[in-house]
Short mmCIF file of C-alpha atoms in Angstrom, two decimals:
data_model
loop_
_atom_site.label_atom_id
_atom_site.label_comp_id
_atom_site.label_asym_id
_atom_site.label_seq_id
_atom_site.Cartn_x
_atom_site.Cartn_y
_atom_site.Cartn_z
CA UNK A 1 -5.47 -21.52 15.50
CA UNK A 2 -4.83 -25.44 15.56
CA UNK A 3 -5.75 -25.77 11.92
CA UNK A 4 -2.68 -22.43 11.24
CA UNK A 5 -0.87 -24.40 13.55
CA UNK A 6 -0.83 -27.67 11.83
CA UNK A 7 -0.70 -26.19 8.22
CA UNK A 8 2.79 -24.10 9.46
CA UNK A 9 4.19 -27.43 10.91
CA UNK A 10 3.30 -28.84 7.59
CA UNK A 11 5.43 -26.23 5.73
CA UNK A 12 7.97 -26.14 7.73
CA UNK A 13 8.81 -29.50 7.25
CA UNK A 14 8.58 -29.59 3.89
CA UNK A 15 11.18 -26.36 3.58
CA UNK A 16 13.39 -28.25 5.72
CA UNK A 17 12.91 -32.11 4.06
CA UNK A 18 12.67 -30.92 0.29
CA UNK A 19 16.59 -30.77 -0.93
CA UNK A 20 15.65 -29.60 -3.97
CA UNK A 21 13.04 -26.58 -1.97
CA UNK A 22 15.39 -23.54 -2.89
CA UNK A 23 16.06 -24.50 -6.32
CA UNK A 24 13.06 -23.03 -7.93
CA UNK A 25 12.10 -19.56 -6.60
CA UNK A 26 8.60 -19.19 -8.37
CA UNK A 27 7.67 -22.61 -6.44
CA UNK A 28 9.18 -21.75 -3.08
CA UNK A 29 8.41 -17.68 -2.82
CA UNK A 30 3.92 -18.44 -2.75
CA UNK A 31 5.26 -21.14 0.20
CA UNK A 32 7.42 -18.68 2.37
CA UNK A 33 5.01 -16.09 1.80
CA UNK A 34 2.15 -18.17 3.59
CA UNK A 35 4.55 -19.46 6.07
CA UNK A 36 5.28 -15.93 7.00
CA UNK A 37 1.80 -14.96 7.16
CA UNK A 38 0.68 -18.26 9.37
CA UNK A 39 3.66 -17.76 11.60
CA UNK A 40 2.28 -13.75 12.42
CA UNK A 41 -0.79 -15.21 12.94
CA UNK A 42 0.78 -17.74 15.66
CA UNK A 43 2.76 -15.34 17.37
CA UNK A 44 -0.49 -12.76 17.08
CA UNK A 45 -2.56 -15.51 18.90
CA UNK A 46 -0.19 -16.24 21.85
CA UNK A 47 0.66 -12.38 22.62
CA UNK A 48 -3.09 -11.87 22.87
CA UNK A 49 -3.77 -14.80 25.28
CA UNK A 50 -0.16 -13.98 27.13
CA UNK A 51 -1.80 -10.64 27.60
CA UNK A 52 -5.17 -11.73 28.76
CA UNK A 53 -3.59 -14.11 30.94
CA UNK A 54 -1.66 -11.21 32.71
CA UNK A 55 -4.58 -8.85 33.04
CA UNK A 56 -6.09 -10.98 35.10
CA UNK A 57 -3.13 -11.97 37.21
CA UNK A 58 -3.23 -8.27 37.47
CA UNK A 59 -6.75 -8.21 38.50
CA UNK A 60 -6.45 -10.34 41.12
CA UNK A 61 -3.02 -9.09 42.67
CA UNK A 62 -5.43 -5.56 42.36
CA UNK A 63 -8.62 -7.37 44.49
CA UNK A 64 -5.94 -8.17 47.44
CA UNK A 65 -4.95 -4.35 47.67
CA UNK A 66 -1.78 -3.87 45.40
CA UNK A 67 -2.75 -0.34 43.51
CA UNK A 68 0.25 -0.77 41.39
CA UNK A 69 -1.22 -4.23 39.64
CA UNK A 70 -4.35 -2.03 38.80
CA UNK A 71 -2.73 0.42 37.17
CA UNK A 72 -0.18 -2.50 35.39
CA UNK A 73 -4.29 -4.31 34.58
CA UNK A 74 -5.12 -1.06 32.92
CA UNK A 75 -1.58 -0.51 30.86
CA UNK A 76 -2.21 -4.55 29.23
CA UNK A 77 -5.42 -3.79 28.62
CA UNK A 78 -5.01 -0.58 26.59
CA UNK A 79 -1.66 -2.60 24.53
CA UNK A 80 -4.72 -6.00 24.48
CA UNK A 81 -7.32 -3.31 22.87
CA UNK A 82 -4.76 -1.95 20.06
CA UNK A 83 -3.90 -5.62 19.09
CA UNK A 84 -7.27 -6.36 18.89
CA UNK A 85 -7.34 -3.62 16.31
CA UNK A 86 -4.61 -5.24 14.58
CA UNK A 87 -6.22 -8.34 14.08
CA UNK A 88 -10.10 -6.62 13.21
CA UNK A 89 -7.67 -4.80 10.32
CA UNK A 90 -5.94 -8.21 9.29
CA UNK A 91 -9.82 -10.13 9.38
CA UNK A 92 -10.57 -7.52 7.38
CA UNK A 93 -7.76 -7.83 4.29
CA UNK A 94 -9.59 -11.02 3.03
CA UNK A 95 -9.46 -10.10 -0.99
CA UNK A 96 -7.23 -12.79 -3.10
CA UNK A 97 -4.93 -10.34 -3.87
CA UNK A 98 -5.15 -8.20 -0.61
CA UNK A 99 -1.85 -10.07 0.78
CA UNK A 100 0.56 -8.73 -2.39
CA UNK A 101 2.74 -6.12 -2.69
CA UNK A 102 1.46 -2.37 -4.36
CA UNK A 103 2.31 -0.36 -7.22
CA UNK A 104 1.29 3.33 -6.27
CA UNK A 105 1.52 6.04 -8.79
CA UNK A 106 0.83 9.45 -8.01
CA UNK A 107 0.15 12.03 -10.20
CA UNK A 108 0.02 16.11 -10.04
CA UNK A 109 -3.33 17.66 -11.35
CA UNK A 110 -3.49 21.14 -12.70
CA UNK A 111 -1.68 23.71 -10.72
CA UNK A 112 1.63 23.75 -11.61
CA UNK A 113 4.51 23.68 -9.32
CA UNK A 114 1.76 23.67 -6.22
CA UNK A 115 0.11 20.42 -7.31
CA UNK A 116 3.91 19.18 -7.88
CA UNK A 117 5.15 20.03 -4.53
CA UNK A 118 1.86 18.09 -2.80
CA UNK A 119 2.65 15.72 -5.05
CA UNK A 120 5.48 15.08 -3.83
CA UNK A 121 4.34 16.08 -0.20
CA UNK A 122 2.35 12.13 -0.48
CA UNK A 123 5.05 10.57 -1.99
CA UNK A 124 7.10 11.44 1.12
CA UNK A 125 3.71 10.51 3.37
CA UNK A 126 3.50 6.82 1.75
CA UNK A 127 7.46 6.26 1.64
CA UNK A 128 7.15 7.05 5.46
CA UNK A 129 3.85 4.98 6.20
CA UNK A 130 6.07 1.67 4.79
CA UNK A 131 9.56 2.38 6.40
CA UNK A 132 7.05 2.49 9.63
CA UNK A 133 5.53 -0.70 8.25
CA UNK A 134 9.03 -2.16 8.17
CA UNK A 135 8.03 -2.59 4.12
CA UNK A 136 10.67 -1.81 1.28
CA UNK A 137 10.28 0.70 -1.24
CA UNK A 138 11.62 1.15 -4.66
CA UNK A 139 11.19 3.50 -6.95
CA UNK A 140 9.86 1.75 -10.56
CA UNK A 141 9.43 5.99 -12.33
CA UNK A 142 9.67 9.80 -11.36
CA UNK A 143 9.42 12.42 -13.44
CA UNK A 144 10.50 15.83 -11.58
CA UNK A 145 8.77 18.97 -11.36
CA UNK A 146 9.84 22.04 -13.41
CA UNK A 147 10.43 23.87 -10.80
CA UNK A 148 9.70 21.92 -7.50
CA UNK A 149 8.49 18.58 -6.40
CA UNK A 150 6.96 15.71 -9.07
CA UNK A 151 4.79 15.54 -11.84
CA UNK A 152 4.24 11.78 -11.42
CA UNK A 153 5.91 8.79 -9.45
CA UNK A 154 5.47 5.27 -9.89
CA UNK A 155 6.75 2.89 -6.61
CA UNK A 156 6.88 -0.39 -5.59
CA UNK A 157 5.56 -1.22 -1.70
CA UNK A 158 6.61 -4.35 -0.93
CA UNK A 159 5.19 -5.88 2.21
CA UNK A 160 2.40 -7.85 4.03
CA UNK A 161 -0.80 -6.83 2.67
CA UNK A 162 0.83 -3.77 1.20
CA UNK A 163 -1.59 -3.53 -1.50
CA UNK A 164 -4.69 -4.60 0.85
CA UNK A 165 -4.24 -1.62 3.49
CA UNK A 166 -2.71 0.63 0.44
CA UNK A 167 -5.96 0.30 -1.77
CA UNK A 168 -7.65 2.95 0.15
CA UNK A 169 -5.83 5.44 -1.01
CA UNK A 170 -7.06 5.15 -4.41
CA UNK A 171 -8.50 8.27 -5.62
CA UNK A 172 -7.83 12.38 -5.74
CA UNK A 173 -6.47 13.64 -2.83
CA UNK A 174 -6.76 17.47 -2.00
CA UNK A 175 -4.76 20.21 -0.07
CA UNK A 176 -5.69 23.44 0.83
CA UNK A 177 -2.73 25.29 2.50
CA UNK A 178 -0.97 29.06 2.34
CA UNK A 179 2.10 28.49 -0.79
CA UNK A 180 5.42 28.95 0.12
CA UNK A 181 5.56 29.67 -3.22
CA UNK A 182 3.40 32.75 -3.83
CA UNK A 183 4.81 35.39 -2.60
CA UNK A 184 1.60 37.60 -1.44
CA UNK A 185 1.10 34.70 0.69
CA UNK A 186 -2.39 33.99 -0.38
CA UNK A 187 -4.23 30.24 0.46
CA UNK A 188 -3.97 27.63 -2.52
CA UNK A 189 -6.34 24.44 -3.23
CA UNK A 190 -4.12 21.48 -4.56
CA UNK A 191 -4.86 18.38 -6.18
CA UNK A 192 -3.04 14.97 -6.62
CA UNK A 193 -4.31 11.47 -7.75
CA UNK A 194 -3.47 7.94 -6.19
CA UNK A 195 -3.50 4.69 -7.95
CA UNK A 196 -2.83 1.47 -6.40
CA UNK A 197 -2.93 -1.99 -7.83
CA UNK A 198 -1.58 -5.34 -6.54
CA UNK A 199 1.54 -6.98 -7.84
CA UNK A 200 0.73 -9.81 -9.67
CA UNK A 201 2.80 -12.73 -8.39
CA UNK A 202 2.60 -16.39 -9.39
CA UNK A 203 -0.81 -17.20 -7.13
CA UNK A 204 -2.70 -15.01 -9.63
CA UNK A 205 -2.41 -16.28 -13.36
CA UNK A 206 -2.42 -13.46 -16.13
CA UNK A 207 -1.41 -13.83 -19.82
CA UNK A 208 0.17 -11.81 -21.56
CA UNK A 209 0.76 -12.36 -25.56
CA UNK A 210 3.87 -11.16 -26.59
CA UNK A 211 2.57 -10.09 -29.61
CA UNK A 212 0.40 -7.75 -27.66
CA UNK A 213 3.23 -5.48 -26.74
CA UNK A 214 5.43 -3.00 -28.24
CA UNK A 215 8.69 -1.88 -26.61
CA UNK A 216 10.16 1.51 -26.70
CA UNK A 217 13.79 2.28 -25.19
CA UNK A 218 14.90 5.68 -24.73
CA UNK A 219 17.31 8.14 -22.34
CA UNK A 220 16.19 8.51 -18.29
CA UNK A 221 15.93 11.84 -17.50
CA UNK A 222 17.18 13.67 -14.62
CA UNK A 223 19.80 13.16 -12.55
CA UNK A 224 20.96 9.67 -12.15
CA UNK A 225 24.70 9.56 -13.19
CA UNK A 226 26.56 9.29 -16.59
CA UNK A 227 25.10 5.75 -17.18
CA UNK A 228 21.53 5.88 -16.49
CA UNK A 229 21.43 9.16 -19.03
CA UNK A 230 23.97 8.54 -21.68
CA UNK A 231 22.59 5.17 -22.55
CA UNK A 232 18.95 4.19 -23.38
CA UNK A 233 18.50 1.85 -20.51
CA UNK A 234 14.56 3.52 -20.03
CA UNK A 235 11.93 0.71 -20.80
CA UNK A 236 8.71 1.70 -22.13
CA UNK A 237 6.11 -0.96 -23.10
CA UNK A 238 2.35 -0.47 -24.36
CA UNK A 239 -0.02 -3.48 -24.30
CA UNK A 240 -1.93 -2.85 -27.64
CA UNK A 241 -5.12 -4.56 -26.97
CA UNK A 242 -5.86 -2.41 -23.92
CA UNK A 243 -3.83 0.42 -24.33
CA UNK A 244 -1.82 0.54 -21.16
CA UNK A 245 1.25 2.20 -21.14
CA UNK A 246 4.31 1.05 -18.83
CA UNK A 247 7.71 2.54 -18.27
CA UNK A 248 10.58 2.48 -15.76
CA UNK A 249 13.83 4.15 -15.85
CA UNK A 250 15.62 4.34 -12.54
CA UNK A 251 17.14 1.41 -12.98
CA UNK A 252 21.07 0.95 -14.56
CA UNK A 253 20.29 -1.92 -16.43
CA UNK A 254 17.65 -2.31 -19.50
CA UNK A 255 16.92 -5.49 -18.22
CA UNK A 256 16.05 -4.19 -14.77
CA UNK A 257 14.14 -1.41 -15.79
CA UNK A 258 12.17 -3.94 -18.42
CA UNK A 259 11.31 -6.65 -15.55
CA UNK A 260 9.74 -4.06 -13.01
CA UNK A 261 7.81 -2.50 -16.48
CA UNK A 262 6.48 -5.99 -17.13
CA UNK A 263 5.48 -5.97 -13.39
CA UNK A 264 3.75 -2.60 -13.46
CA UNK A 265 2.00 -3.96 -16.31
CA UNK A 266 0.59 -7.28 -14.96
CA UNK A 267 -1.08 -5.56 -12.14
CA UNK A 268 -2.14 -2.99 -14.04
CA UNK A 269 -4.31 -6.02 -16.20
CA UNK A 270 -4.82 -7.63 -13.28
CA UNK A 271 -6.26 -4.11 -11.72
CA UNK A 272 -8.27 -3.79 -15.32
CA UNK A 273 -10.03 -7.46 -14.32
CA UNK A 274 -10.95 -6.93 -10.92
CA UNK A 275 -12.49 -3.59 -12.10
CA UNK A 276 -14.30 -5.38 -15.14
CA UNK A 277 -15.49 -7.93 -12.44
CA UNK A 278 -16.93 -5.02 -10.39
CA UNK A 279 -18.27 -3.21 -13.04
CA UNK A 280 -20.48 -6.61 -14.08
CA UNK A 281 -21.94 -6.81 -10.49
CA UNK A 282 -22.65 -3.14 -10.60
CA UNK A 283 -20.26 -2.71 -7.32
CA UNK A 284 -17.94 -0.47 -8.87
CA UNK A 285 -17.07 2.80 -8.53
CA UNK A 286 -14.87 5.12 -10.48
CA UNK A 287 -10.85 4.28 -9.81
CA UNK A 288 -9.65 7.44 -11.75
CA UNK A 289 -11.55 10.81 -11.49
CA UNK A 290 -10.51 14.04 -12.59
CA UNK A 291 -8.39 15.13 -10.43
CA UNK A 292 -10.66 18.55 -9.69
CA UNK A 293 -12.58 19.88 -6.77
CA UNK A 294 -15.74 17.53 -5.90
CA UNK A 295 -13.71 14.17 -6.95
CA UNK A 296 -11.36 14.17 -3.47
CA UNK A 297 -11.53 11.17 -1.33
CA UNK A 298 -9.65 13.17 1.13
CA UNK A 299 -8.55 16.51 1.94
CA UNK A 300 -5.40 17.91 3.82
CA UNK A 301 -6.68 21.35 5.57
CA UNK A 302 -3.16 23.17 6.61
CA UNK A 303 -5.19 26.58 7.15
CA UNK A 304 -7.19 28.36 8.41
CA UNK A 305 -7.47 25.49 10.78
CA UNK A 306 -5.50 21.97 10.72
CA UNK A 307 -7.63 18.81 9.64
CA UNK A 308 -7.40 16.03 7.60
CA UNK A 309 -10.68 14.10 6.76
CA UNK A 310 -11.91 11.58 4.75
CA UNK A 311 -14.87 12.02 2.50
CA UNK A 312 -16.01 8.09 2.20
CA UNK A 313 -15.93 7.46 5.69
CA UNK A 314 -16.06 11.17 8.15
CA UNK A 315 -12.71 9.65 9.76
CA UNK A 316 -10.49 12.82 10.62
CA UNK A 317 -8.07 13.76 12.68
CA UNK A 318 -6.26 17.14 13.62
CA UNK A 319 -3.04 15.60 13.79
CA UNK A 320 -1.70 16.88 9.88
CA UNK A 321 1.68 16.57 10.86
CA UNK A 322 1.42 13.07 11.71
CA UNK A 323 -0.47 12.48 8.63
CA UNK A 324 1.39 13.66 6.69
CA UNK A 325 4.42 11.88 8.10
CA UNK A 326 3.16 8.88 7.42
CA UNK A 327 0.77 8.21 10.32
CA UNK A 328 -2.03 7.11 7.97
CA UNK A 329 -3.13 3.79 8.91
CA UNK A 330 -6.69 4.80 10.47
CA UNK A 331 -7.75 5.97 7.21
CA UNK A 332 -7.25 2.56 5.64
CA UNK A 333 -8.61 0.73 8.88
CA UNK A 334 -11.99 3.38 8.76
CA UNK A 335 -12.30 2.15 4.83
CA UNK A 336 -11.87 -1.07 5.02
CA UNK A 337 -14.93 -1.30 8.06
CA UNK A 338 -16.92 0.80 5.56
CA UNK A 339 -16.62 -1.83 2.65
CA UNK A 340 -16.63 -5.06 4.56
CA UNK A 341 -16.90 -7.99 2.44
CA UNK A 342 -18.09 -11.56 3.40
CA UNK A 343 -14.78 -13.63 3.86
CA UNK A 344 -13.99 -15.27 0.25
CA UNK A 345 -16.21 -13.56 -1.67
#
């Protein structure tokens, strides 16, 4: 903690001395973005040792006879034990790009309007799991079911270490439930797939030839008011040399929807890099399955019985409802014991 100490006096004062600090936004954001983090840290730091210092005032008002301080000793140390598993989670997010923000898509498999509806069922899980987070979300792409829900969704996550919790969701993600939309009420297996990549900010260098790309415009669709339709404010770009294809359209402007394509596309490259990297070492497993029985990470049991569980690590929980409203974060916490890396590697 002194060395976070020092470093956060050190940025503080040069916010606060440099006139010229706010002028350049691509200078200053990578500063206030380690500030934040190293002032969380602080404030982490002195809650645990406020607590520890009042468990044992507790203690010792308990050793004289007062029953109340033992059950106020017990109360601290329950809060001291779930900050602990705070900071384990944060020790644990210790990947370059783990502090960034996310892109998650999510996209229906086969199925229909039942894989639509689940997919949509996660969207609404992950939107919930960041407005818990206190994280923004916006909406880069969403294409609507025929009938119900979403064929696929693109969204931005924006937060501390969005994309380093978020990551373990990548992968195929299965429900088994009865459909509300068959009508002899029979049980349905469902399947959705989750990718997550970091957003590439200015710490991370990636080049991108303009050359390389070829932009498309074209008409949003759905609803989104006379503007976003009538006018061919969509932004769809294709990096030739690798093939990826980009697009956003849920925002008014061309130039808005052509910025957050551009950012969906350098983390997608970036995502491409870290995999090649993997691949080398031999570390890597498959990002995108099919998105089919046997490929699930995860599955969502609504009936016969109620259980989510997680294939990678045996973490599960009865609690679907929760899950499913967000309540997700021991999944992440479970994966990221499982794949433990040496700090800076």
């Amino acid at each position: 903690m002194p060395a976070k100490e020092a470093r956060l006096h050190e940025l503080e004062d040069k916010v606060q001395s440099d006139p010229n600090f706010w002028n350049d936004p691509h200078k200053s954001a990578p500063i206030l973005k380690e500030k934040r983090e190293l002032e969380l840290a602080v404030q982490r730091s002195k809650k645990l040792k406020g607590l520890y210092d009042d468990i044992e005032v507790a203690l010792e008002m308990a050793e004289e006879g007062d029953d109340s301080s033992l059950v106020e000793a017990n109360q601290l140390y329950t809060q001291m034990l779930g900050e602990l598993d705070l900071l384990e989670i944060q020790s644990l997010l210790n990947h370059e790009a783990d502090i960034n923000d996310a892109i998650l898509t999510i996209n229906a498999g086969a199925g229909g309007t039942e894989s639509c509806d689940w997919a949509q069922m996660l969207l609404r899980m992950y939107t919930r799991y960041a407005e818990q987070k206190g994280w923004t979300v916006e909406t880069y792409d969403l294409l609507a079911g025929e009938q119900a829900g979403v064929k696929n969704a693109t969204i931005g996550i924006s937060g501390s270490y969005a994309f380093g919790l978020l990551k373990a969701e990548n992968g195929v993600h299965r429900l088994v439930r009865i459909s509300p939309f068959d009508s002899n009420a029979r049980r349905h297996t469902s399947f959705v797939s989750v990718y997550v990549t970091p957003v590439v900010d200015d710490n991370i260098e990636i080049t991108i030839n303009p050359a390389d790309l070829e932009f498309d415009t074209f008409r949003a669709s759905g609803a989104g008011g006379q503007h976003v339709n009538k006018t061919e404010s969509a932004v769809r770009i294709r990096h030739l040399p690798s093939g990826i294809v980009v697009a956003s359209q849920t925002q008014r402007s061309q130039h808005q929807n052509k910025d957050n394509a551009m950012k969906m596309l350098k983390s997608a490259l970036y995502q491409r890099e870290i995999d090649e990297r993997k691949k080398i070492q031999g570390e890597i497993e498959a990002n995108k399955t099919d998105i089919s029985f046997g490929s699930q990470i995860r599955s969502y049991v609504l009936h016969p019985y109620q259980l989510v569980k997680d294939h990678r690590t045996d973490h599960e929980t009865s609690d679907t409802g929760g899950v499913l409203d967000g309540q997700i974060e021991g999944f992440m916490h479970s994966f990221l014991v499982m794949n433990r890396i040496p700090r800076g590697t």
